[in-house]
Amino acid sequence: MGYNPAFYFAIDEFYGGALALASFVNAAHVNGRGVMLDVVYNHSLGSPLMRIAPDVYRNGDYDGTA
């Protein structure tokens, strides 16, 4: 659950959703803590990112050839 290669910036409801994440981040900040999100942009086939930055997100071989 939570893996969605078409909408990288959406928080899956399985993990609490966007409001839960916002609440978590706010609580961390109130307590003097920072929050770092680690995101891996992988498996971008069909993703809007392929249209936004086709030179970065593309369907090709691992060696960079099409």
PDB file of N, CA, C and O in Angstrom:
ATOM      1  N   MET A   1       0.838  -1.191   0.000  1.00  0.00           N
ATOM      2  CA  MET A   1       0.000   0.000   0.000  1.00  0.00           C
ATOM      3  C   MET A   1       0.878   1.247   0.000  1.00  0.00           C
ATOM      4  O   MET A   1       1.959   1.257   0.531  1.00  0.00           O
ATOM      5  N   GLY A   2       0.373   2.310  -0.572  1.00  0.00           N
ATOM      6  CA  GLY A   2       1.061   3.580  -0.544  1.00  0.00           C
ATOM      7  C   GLY A   2       1.941   3.851  -1.738  1.00  0.00           C
ATOM      8  O   GLY A   2       2.437   4.946  -1.903  1.00  0.00           O
ATOM      9  N   TYR A   3       2.129   2.869  -2.592  1.00  0.00           N
ATOM     10  CA  TYR A   3       2.988   3.040  -3.758  1.00  0.00           C
ATOM     11  C   TYR A   3       2.122   3.440  -4.939  1.00  0.00           C
ATOM     12  O   TYR A   3       1.259   2.695  -5.356  1.00  0.00           O
ATOM     13  N   ASN A   4       2.332   4.649  -5.460  1.00  0.00           N
ATOM     14  CA  ASN A   4       1.534   5.116  -6.578  1.00  0.00           C
ATOM     15  C   ASN A   4       2.444   5.869  -7.537  1.00  0.00           C
ATOM     16  O   ASN A   4       2.760   7.034  -7.309  1.00  0.00           O
ATOM     17  N   PRO A   5       2.891   5.228  -8.619  1.00  0.00           N
ATOM     18  CA  PRO A   5       3.835   5.885  -9.509  1.00  0.00           C
ATOM     19  C   PRO A   5       3.234   6.997 -10.370  1.00  0.00           C
ATOM     20  O   PRO A   5       3.947   7.688 -11.063  1.00  0.00           O
ATOM     21  N   ALA A   6       1.912   7.169 -10.346  1.00  0.00           N
ATOM     22  CA  ALA A   6       1.287   8.236 -11.130  1.00  0.00           C
ATOM     23  C   ALA A   6       1.118   9.515 -10.316  1.00  0.00           C
ATOM     24  O   ALA A   6       1.077  10.600 -10.871  1.00  0.00           O
ATOM     25  N   PHE A   7       1.029   9.408  -9.007  1.00  0.00           N
ATOM     26  CA  PHE A   7       0.807  10.570  -8.150  1.00  0.00           C
ATOM     27  C   PHE A   7       1.797  10.544  -6.993  1.00  0.00           C
ATOM     28  O   PHE A   7       1.455  10.191  -5.871  1.00  0.00           O
ATOM     29  N   TYR A   8       3.037  10.925  -7.285  1.00  0.00           N
ATOM     30  CA  TYR A   8       4.101  10.836  -6.289  1.00  0.00           C
ATOM     31  C   TYR A   8       3.865  11.699  -5.060  1.00  0.00           C
ATOM     32  O   TYR A   8       4.379  11.420  -3.997  1.00  0.00           O
ATOM     33  N   PHE A   9       3.124  12.776  -5.217  1.00  0.00           N
ATOM     34  CA  PHE A   9       2.992  13.724  -4.122  1.00  0.00           C
ATOM     35  C   PHE A   9       1.719  13.533  -3.303  1.00  0.00           C
ATOM     36  O   PHE A   9       1.441  14.305  -2.403  1.00  0.00           O
ATOM     37  N   ALA A  10       0.945  12.496  -3.614  1.00  0.00           N
ATOM     38  CA  ALA A  10      -0.270  12.201  -2.856  1.00  0.00           C
ATOM     39  C   ALA A  10       0.069  11.253  -1.713  1.00  0.00           C
ATOM     40  O   ALA A  10       0.773  10.265  -1.897  1.00  0.00           O
ATOM     41  N   ILE A  11      -0.437  11.539  -0.525  1.00  0.00           N
ATOM     42  CA  ILE A  11      -0.224  10.678   0.630  1.00  0.00           C
ATOM     43  C   ILE A  11      -1.348   9.654   0.669  1.00  0.00           C
ATOM     44  O   ILE A  11      -2.516  10.007   0.768  1.00  0.00           O
ATOM     45  N   ASP A  12      -1.003   8.397   0.582  1.00  0.00           N
ATOM     46  CA  ASP A  12      -1.998   7.332   0.568  1.00  0.00           C
ATOM     47  C   ASP A  12      -2.767   7.310   1.892  1.00  0.00           C
ATOM     48  O   ASP A  12      -2.178   7.462   2.965  1.00  0.00           O
ATOM     49  N   GLU A  13      -4.072   7.128   1.818  1.00  0.00           N
ATOM     50  CA  GLU A  13      -4.918   7.064   3.019  1.00  0.00           C
ATOM     51  C   GLU A  13      -4.516   5.913   3.942  1.00  0.00           C
ATOM     52  O   GLU A  13      -4.756   5.963   5.142  1.00  0.00           O
ATOM     53  N   PHE A  14      -3.877   4.888   3.394  1.00  0.00           N
ATOM     54  CA  PHE A  14      -3.402   3.776   4.218  1.00  0.00           C
ATOM     55  C   PHE A  14      -2.450   4.290   5.300  1.00  0.00           C
ATOM     56  O   PHE A  14      -2.386   3.756   6.401  1.00  0.00           O
ATOM     57  N   TYR A  15      -1.704   5.344   4.966  1.00  0.00           N
ATOM     58  CA  TYR A  15      -0.755   5.930   5.908  1.00  0.00           C
ATOM     59  C   TYR A  15      -1.328   7.123   6.656  1.00  0.00           C
ATOM     60  O   TYR A  15      -0.605   7.827   7.340  1.00  0.00           O
ATOM     61  N   GLY A  16      -2.604   7.381   6.510  1.00  0.00           N
ATOM     62  CA  GLY A  16      -3.246   8.446   7.254  1.00  0.00           C
ATOM     63  C   GLY A  16      -3.711   9.621   6.409  1.00  0.00           C
ATOM     64  O   GLY A  16      -4.488  10.433   6.869  1.00  0.00           O
ATOM     65  N   GLY A  17      -3.202   9.749   5.197  1.00  0.00           N
ATOM     66  CA  GLY A  17      -3.630  10.825   4.319  1.00  0.00           C
ATOM     67  C   GLY A  17      -2.894  12.123   4.578  1.00  0.00           C
ATOM     68  O   GLY A  17      -2.049  12.240   5.479  1.00  0.00           O
ATOM     69  N   ALA A  18      -3.218  13.108   3.778  1.00  0.00           N
ATOM     70  CA  ALA A  18      -2.528  14.397   3.821  1.00  0.00           C
ATOM     71  C   ALA A  18      -2.752  15.135   5.139  1.00  0.00           C
ATOM     72  O   ALA A  18      -1.825  15.748   5.679  1.00  0.00           O
ATOM     73  N   LEU A  19      -3.968  15.080   5.673  1.00  0.00           N
ATOM     74  CA  LEU A  19      -4.230  15.786   6.934  1.00  0.00           C
ATOM     75  C   LEU A  19      -3.458  15.176   8.092  1.00  0.00           C
ATOM     76  O   LEU A  19      -2.955  15.898   8.960  1.00  0.00           O
ATOM     77  N   ALA A  20      -3.333  13.867   8.116  1.00  0.00           N
ATOM     78  CA  ALA A  20      -2.559  13.214   9.174  1.00  0.00           C
ATOM     79  C   ALA A  20      -1.081  13.576   9.064  1.00  0.00           C
ATOM     80  O   ALA A  20      -0.409  13.799  10.082  1.00  0.00           O
ATOM     81  N   LEU A  21      -0.572  13.643   7.833  1.00  0.00           N
ATOM     82  CA  LEU A  21       0.826  14.033   7.657  1.00  0.00           C
ATOM     83  C   LEU A  21       1.034  15.473   8.122  1.00  0.00           C
ATOM     84  O   LEU A  21       2.004  15.774   8.818  1.00  0.00           O
ATOM     85  N   ALA A  22       0.123  16.360   7.759  1.00  0.00           N
ATOM     86  CA  ALA A  22       0.225  17.758   8.183  1.00  0.00           C
ATOM     87  C   ALA A  22       0.188  17.863   9.707  1.00  0.00           C
ATOM     88  O   ALA A  22       0.959  18.626  10.306  1.00  0.00           O
ATOM     89  N   SER A  23      -0.674  17.095  10.335  1.00  0.00           N
ATOM     90  CA  SER A  23      -0.768  17.091  11.793  1.00  0.00           C
ATOM     91  C   SER A  23       0.529  16.592  12.424  1.00  0.00           C
ATOM     92  O   SER A  23       1.022  17.161  13.406  1.00  0.00           O
ATOM     93  N   PHE A  24       1.088  15.533  11.850  1.00  0.00           N
ATOM     94  CA  PHE A  24       2.350  14.993  12.336  1.00  0.00           C
ATOM     95  C   PHE A  24       3.477  16.023  12.226  1.00  0.00           C
ATOM     96  O   PHE A  24       4.238  16.242  13.175  1.00  0.00           O
ATOM     97  N   VAL A  25       3.575  16.668  11.068  1.00  0.00           N
ATOM     98  CA  VAL A  25       4.628  17.662  10.844  1.00  0.00           C
ATOM     99  C   VAL A  25       4.451  18.836  11.800  1.00  0.00           C
ATOM    100  O   VAL A  25       5.422  19.314  12.410  1.00  0.00           O
ATOM    101  N   ASN A  26       3.224  19.304  11.965  1.00  0.00           N
ATOM    102  CA  ASN A  26       2.968  20.418  12.889  1.00  0.00           C
ATOM    103  C   ASN A  26       3.340  20.046  14.318  1.00  0.00           C
ATOM    104  O   ASN A  26       3.951  20.847  15.033  1.00  0.00           O
ATOM    105  N   ALA A  27       2.987  18.835  14.749  1.00  0.00           N
ATOM    106  CA  ALA A  27       3.324  18.387  16.102  1.00  0.00           C
ATOM    107  C   ALA A  27       4.841  18.292  16.273  1.00  0.00           C
ATOM    108  O   ALA A  27       5.376  18.664  17.321  1.00  0.00           O
ATOM    109  N   ALA A  28       5.522  17.817  15.254  1.00  0.00           N
ATOM    110  CA  ALA A  28       6.978  17.739  15.331  1.00  0.00           C
ATOM    111  C   ALA A  28       7.577  19.129  15.463  1.00  0.00           C
ATOM    112  O   ALA A  28       8.479  19.353  16.286  1.00  0.00           O
ATOM    113  N   HIS A  29       7.078  20.086  14.684  1.00  0.00           N
ATOM    114  CA  HIS A  29       7.608  21.447  14.735  1.00  0.00           C
ATOM    115  C   HIS A  29       7.345  22.095  16.085  1.00  0.00           C
ATOM    116  O   HIS A  29       8.215  22.792  16.621  1.00  0.00           O
ATOM    117  N   VAL A  30       6.150  21.867  16.644  1.00  0.00           N
ATOM    118  CA  VAL A  30       5.827  22.410  17.963  1.00  0.00           C
ATOM    119  C   VAL A  30       6.813  21.897  19.011  1.00  0.00           C
ATOM    120  O   VAL A  30       7.173  22.606  19.951  1.00  0.00           O
ATOM    121  N   ASN A  31       7.290  20.682  18.828  1.00  0.00           N
ATOM    122  CA  ASN A  31       8.218  20.062  19.776  1.00  0.00           C
ATOM    123  C   ASN A  31       9.681  20.257  19.378  1.00  0.00           C
ATOM    124  O   ASN A  31      10.569  19.562  19.882  1.00  0.00           O
ATOM    125  N   GLY A  32       9.921  21.203  18.466  1.00  0.00           N
ATOM    126  CA  GLY A  32      11.282  21.540  18.103  1.00  0.00           C
ATOM    127  C   GLY A  32      11.973  20.522  17.209  1.00  0.00           C
ATOM    128  O   GLY A  32      13.199  20.461  17.153  1.00  0.00           O
ATOM    129  N   ARG A  33      11.213  19.723  16.524  1.00  0.00           N
ATOM    130  CA  ARG A  33      11.772  18.691  15.649  1.00  0.00           C
ATOM    131  C   ARG A  33      11.474  19.013  14.186  1.00  0.00           C
ATOM    132  O   ARG A  33      10.487  19.645  13.864  1.00  0.00           O
ATOM    133  N   GLY A  34      12.315  18.551  13.320  1.00  0.00           N
ATOM    134  CA  GLY A  34      12.095  18.674  11.885  1.00  0.00           C
ATOM    135  C   GLY A  34      11.636  17.344  11.326  1.00  0.00           C
ATOM    136  O   GLY A  34      11.792  16.301  11.959  1.00  0.00           O
ATOM    137  N   VAL A  35      11.081  17.392  10.156  1.00  0.00           N
ATOM    138  CA  VAL A  35      10.625  16.172   9.474  1.00  0.00           C
ATOM    139  C   VAL A  35      11.253  16.150   8.090  1.00  0.00           C
ATOM    140  O   VAL A  35      11.180  17.126   7.349  1.00  0.00           O
ATOM    141  N   MET A  36      11.876  15.031   7.764  1.00  0.00           N
ATOM    142  CA  MET A  36      12.475  14.854   6.451  1.00  0.00           C
ATOM    143  C   MET A  36      11.752  13.697   5.759  1.00  0.00           C
ATOM    144  O   MET A  36      11.638  12.609   6.319  1.00  0.00           O
ATOM    145  N   LEU A  37      11.245  13.964   4.570  1.00  0.00           N
ATOM    146  CA  LEU A  37      10.578  12.924   3.798  1.00  0.00           C
ATOM    147  C   LEU A  37      11.553  12.385   2.759  1.00  0.00           C
ATOM    148  O   LEU A  37      12.156  13.152   2.009  1.00  0.00           O
ATOM    149  N   ASP A  38      11.691  11.084   2.722  1.00  0.00           N
ATOM    150  CA  ASP A  38      12.566  10.434   1.758  1.00  0.00           C
ATOM    151  C   ASP A  38      11.689   9.866   0.655  1.00  0.00           C
ATOM    152  O   ASP A  38      10.828   9.034   0.909  1.00  0.00           O
ATOM    153  N   VAL A  39      11.875  10.349  -0.561  1.00  0.00           N
ATOM    154  CA  VAL A  39      11.030   9.947  -1.683  1.00  0.00           C
ATOM    155  C   VAL A  39      11.914   9.378  -2.787  1.00  0.00           C
ATOM    156  O   VAL A  39      12.942   9.958  -3.123  1.00  0.00           O
ATOM    157  N   VAL A  40      11.528   8.254  -3.332  1.00  0.00           N
ATOM    158  CA  VAL A  40      12.246   7.647  -4.441  1.00  0.00           C
ATOM    159  C   VAL A  40      11.354   7.705  -5.667  1.00  0.00           C
ATOM    160  O   VAL A  40      10.283   7.111  -5.698  1.00  0.00           O
ATOM    161  N   TYR A  41      11.789   8.452  -6.684  1.00  0.00           N
ATOM    162  CA  TYR A  41      11.025   8.559  -7.916  1.00  0.00           C
ATOM    163  C   TYR A  41      11.476   7.441  -8.852  1.00  0.00           C
ATOM    164  O   TYR A  41      12.432   7.573  -9.595  1.00  0.00           O
ATOM    165  N   ASN A  42      10.774   6.344  -8.770  1.00  0.00           N
ATOM    166  CA  ASN A  42      11.133   5.155  -9.532  1.00  0.00           C
ATOM    167  C   ASN A  42       9.888   4.653 -10.256  1.00  0.00           C
ATOM    168  O   ASN A  42       8.774   4.962  -9.861  1.00  0.00           O
ATOM    169  N   HIS A  43      10.062   3.882 -11.263  1.00  0.00           N
ATOM    170  CA  HIS A  43       8.936   3.325 -12.010  1.00  0.00           C
ATOM    171  C   HIS A  43       8.009   4.430 -12.491  1.00  0.00           C
ATOM    172  O   HIS A  43       6.841   4.495 -12.131  1.00  0.00           O
ATOM    173  N   SER A  44       8.537   5.321 -13.310  1.00  0.00           N
ATOM    174  CA  SER A  44       7.781   6.496 -13.725  1.00  0.00           C
ATOM    175  C   SER A  44       6.966   6.291 -14.997  1.00  0.00           C
ATOM    176  O   SER A  44       6.384   7.243 -15.503  1.00  0.00           O
ATOM    177  N   LEU A  45       6.904   5.074 -15.523  1.00  0.00           N
ATOM    178  CA  LEU A  45       6.150   4.837 -16.743  1.00  0.00           C
ATOM    179  C   LEU A  45       4.691   5.252 -16.556  1.00  0.00           C
ATOM    180  O   LEU A  45       4.020   4.818 -15.639  1.00  0.00           O
ATOM    181  N   GLY A  46       4.223   6.141 -17.405  1.00  0.00           N
ATOM    182  CA  GLY A  46       2.853   6.628 -17.318  1.00  0.00           C
ATOM    183  C   GLY A  46       2.665   7.779 -16.353  1.00  0.00           C
ATOM    184  O   GLY A  46       1.568   8.301 -16.186  1.00  0.00           O
ATOM    185  N   SER A  47       3.737   8.201 -15.715  1.00  0.00           N
ATOM    186  CA  SER A  47       3.655   9.272 -14.738  1.00  0.00           C
ATOM    187  C   SER A  47       3.638  10.634 -15.438  1.00  0.00           C
ATOM    188  O   SER A  47       4.261  10.815 -16.488  1.00  0.00           O
ATOM    189  N   PRO A  48       2.973  11.627 -14.844  1.00  0.00           N
ATOM    190  CA  PRO A  48       3.047  12.983 -15.372  1.00  0.00           C
ATOM    191  C   PRO A  48       4.480  13.512 -15.413  1.00  0.00           C
ATOM    192  O   PRO A  48       4.791  14.400 -16.196  1.00  0.00           O
ATOM    193  N   LEU A  49       5.361  12.966 -14.580  1.00  0.00           N
ATOM    194  CA  LEU A  49       6.751  13.407 -14.584  1.00  0.00           C
ATOM    195  C   LEU A  49       7.416  13.146 -15.925  1.00  0.00           C
ATOM    196  O   LEU A  49       8.319  13.881 -16.317  1.00  0.00           O
ATOM    197  N   MET A  50       6.974  12.139 -16.651  1.00  0.00           N
ATOM    198  CA  MET A  50       7.548  11.854 -17.967  1.00  0.00           C
ATOM    199  C   MET A  50       7.237  12.973 -18.956  1.00  0.00           C
ATOM    200  O   MET A  50       8.006  13.216 -19.880  1.00  0.00           O
ATOM    201  N   ARG A  51       6.104  13.660 -18.760  1.00  0.00           N
ATOM    202  CA  ARG A  51       5.767  14.797 -19.622  1.00  0.00           C
ATOM    203  C   ARG A  51       6.447  16.076 -19.157  1.00  0.00           C
ATOM    204  O   ARG A  51       6.804  16.930 -19.950  1.00  0.00           O
ATOM    205  N   ILE A  52       6.637  16.206 -17.849  1.00  0.00           N
ATOM    206  CA  ILE A  52       7.246  17.410 -17.288  1.00  0.00           C
ATOM    207  C   ILE A  52       8.744  17.444 -17.568  1.00  0.00           C
ATOM    208  O   ILE A  52       9.285  18.477 -17.946  1.00  0.00           O
ATOM    209  N   ALA A  53       9.424  16.321 -17.377  1.00  0.00           N
ATOM    210  CA  ALA A  53      10.882  16.264 -17.561  1.00  0.00           C
ATOM    211  C   ALA A  53      11.265  14.974 -18.280  1.00  0.00           C
ATOM    212  O   ALA A  53      11.833  14.070 -17.688  1.00  0.00           O
ATOM    213  N   PRO A  54      10.953  14.883 -19.583  1.00  0.00           N
ATOM    214  CA  PRO A  54      11.220  13.642 -20.308  1.00  0.00           C
ATOM    215  C   PRO A  54      12.698  13.291 -20.400  1.00  0.00           C
ATOM    216  O   PRO A  54      13.044  12.129 -20.588  1.00  0.00           O
ATOM    217  N   ASP A  55      13.576  14.272 -20.247  1.00  0.00           N
ATOM    218  CA  ASP A  55      15.002  13.978 -20.273  1.00  0.00           C
ATOM    219  C   ASP A  55      15.470  13.289 -18.995  1.00  0.00           C
ATOM    220  O   ASP A  55      16.507  12.645 -18.972  1.00  0.00           O
ATOM    221  N   VAL A  56      14.695  13.412 -17.923  1.00  0.00           N
ATOM    222  CA  VAL A  56      15.036  12.789 -16.646  1.00  0.00           C
ATOM    223  C   VAL A  56      14.228  11.514 -16.432  1.00  0.00           C
ATOM    224  O   VAL A  56      14.783  10.476 -16.084  1.00  0.00           O
ATOM    225  N   TYR A  57      12.913  11.614 -16.625  1.00  0.00           N
ATOM    226  CA  TYR A  57      12.013  10.481 -16.414  1.00  0.00           C
ATOM    227  C   TYR A  57      11.599   9.945 -17.773  1.00  0.00           C
ATOM    228  O   TYR A  57      10.814  10.551 -18.467  1.00  0.00           O
ATOM    229  N   ARG A  58      12.151   8.812 -18.156  1.00  0.00           N
ATOM    230  CA  ARG A  58      11.861   8.292 -19.482  1.00  0.00           C
ATOM    231  C   ARG A  58      11.865   6.773 -19.452  1.00  0.00           C
ATOM    232  O   ARG A  58      12.381   6.160 -18.528  1.00  0.00           O
ATOM    233  N   ASN A  59      11.312   6.193 -20.464  1.00  0.00           N
ATOM    234  CA  ASN A  59      11.273   4.751 -20.601  1.00  0.00           C
ATOM    235  C   ASN A  59      12.447   4.342 -21.475  1.00  0.00           C
ATOM    236  O   ASN A  59      12.426   4.518 -22.679  1.00  0.00           O
ATOM    237  N   GLY A  60      13.492   3.838 -20.852  1.00  0.00           N
ATOM    238  CA  GLY A  60      14.673   3.439 -21.610  1.00  0.00           C
ATOM    239  C   GLY A  60      15.432   2.352 -20.885  1.00  0.00           C
ATOM    240  O   GLY A  60      15.055   1.913 -19.801  1.00  0.00           O
ATOM    241  N   ASP A  61      16.501   1.925 -21.488  1.00  0.00           N
ATOM    242  CA  ASP A  61      17.346   0.924 -20.871  1.00  0.00           C
ATOM    243  C   ASP A  61      18.140   1.531 -19.723  1.00  0.00           C
ATOM    244  O   ASP A  61      18.301   2.734 -19.631  1.00  0.00           O
ATOM    245  N   TYR A  62      18.703   0.674 -18.895  1.00  0.00           N
ATOM    246  CA  TYR A  62      19.479   1.153 -17.768  1.00  0.00           C
ATOM    247  C   TYR A  62      20.724   1.926 -18.200  1.00  0.00           C
ATOM    248  O   TYR A  62      21.231   2.757 -17.481  1.00  0.00           O
ATOM    249  N   ASP A  63      21.217   1.661 -19.397  1.00  0.00           N
ATOM    250  CA  ASP A  63      22.398   2.375 -19.862  1.00  0.00           C
ATOM    251  C   ASP A  63      22.058   3.738 -20.467  1.00  0.00           C
ATOM    252  O   ASP A  63      22.939   4.443 -20.955  1.00  0.00           O
ATOM    253  N   GLY A  64      20.788   4.109 -20.464  1.00  0.00           N
ATOM    254  CA  GLY A  64      20.366   5.415 -20.949  1.00  0.00           C
ATOM    255  C   GLY A  64      19.927   5.444 -22.396  1.00  0.00           C
ATOM    256  O   GLY A  64      19.489   6.472 -22.876  1.00  0.00           O
ATOM    257  N   THR A  65      20.019   4.321 -23.093  1.00  0.00           N
ATOM    258  CA  THR A  65      19.566   4.306 -24.489  1.00  0.00           C
ATOM    259  C   THR A  65      18.073   4.068 -24.540  1.00  0.00           C
ATOM    260  O   THR A  65      17.491   3.485 -23.631  1.00  0.00           O
ATOM    261  N   ALA A  66      17.461   4.559 -25.581  1.00  0.00           N
ATOM    262  CA  ALA A  66      15.994   4.415 -25.717  1.00  0.00           C
ATOM    263  C   ALA A  66      15.616   3.025 -26.159  1.00  0.00           C
ATOM    264  O   ALA A  66      16.350   2.274 -26.693  1.00  0.00           O
TER     265      ALA A  66
END
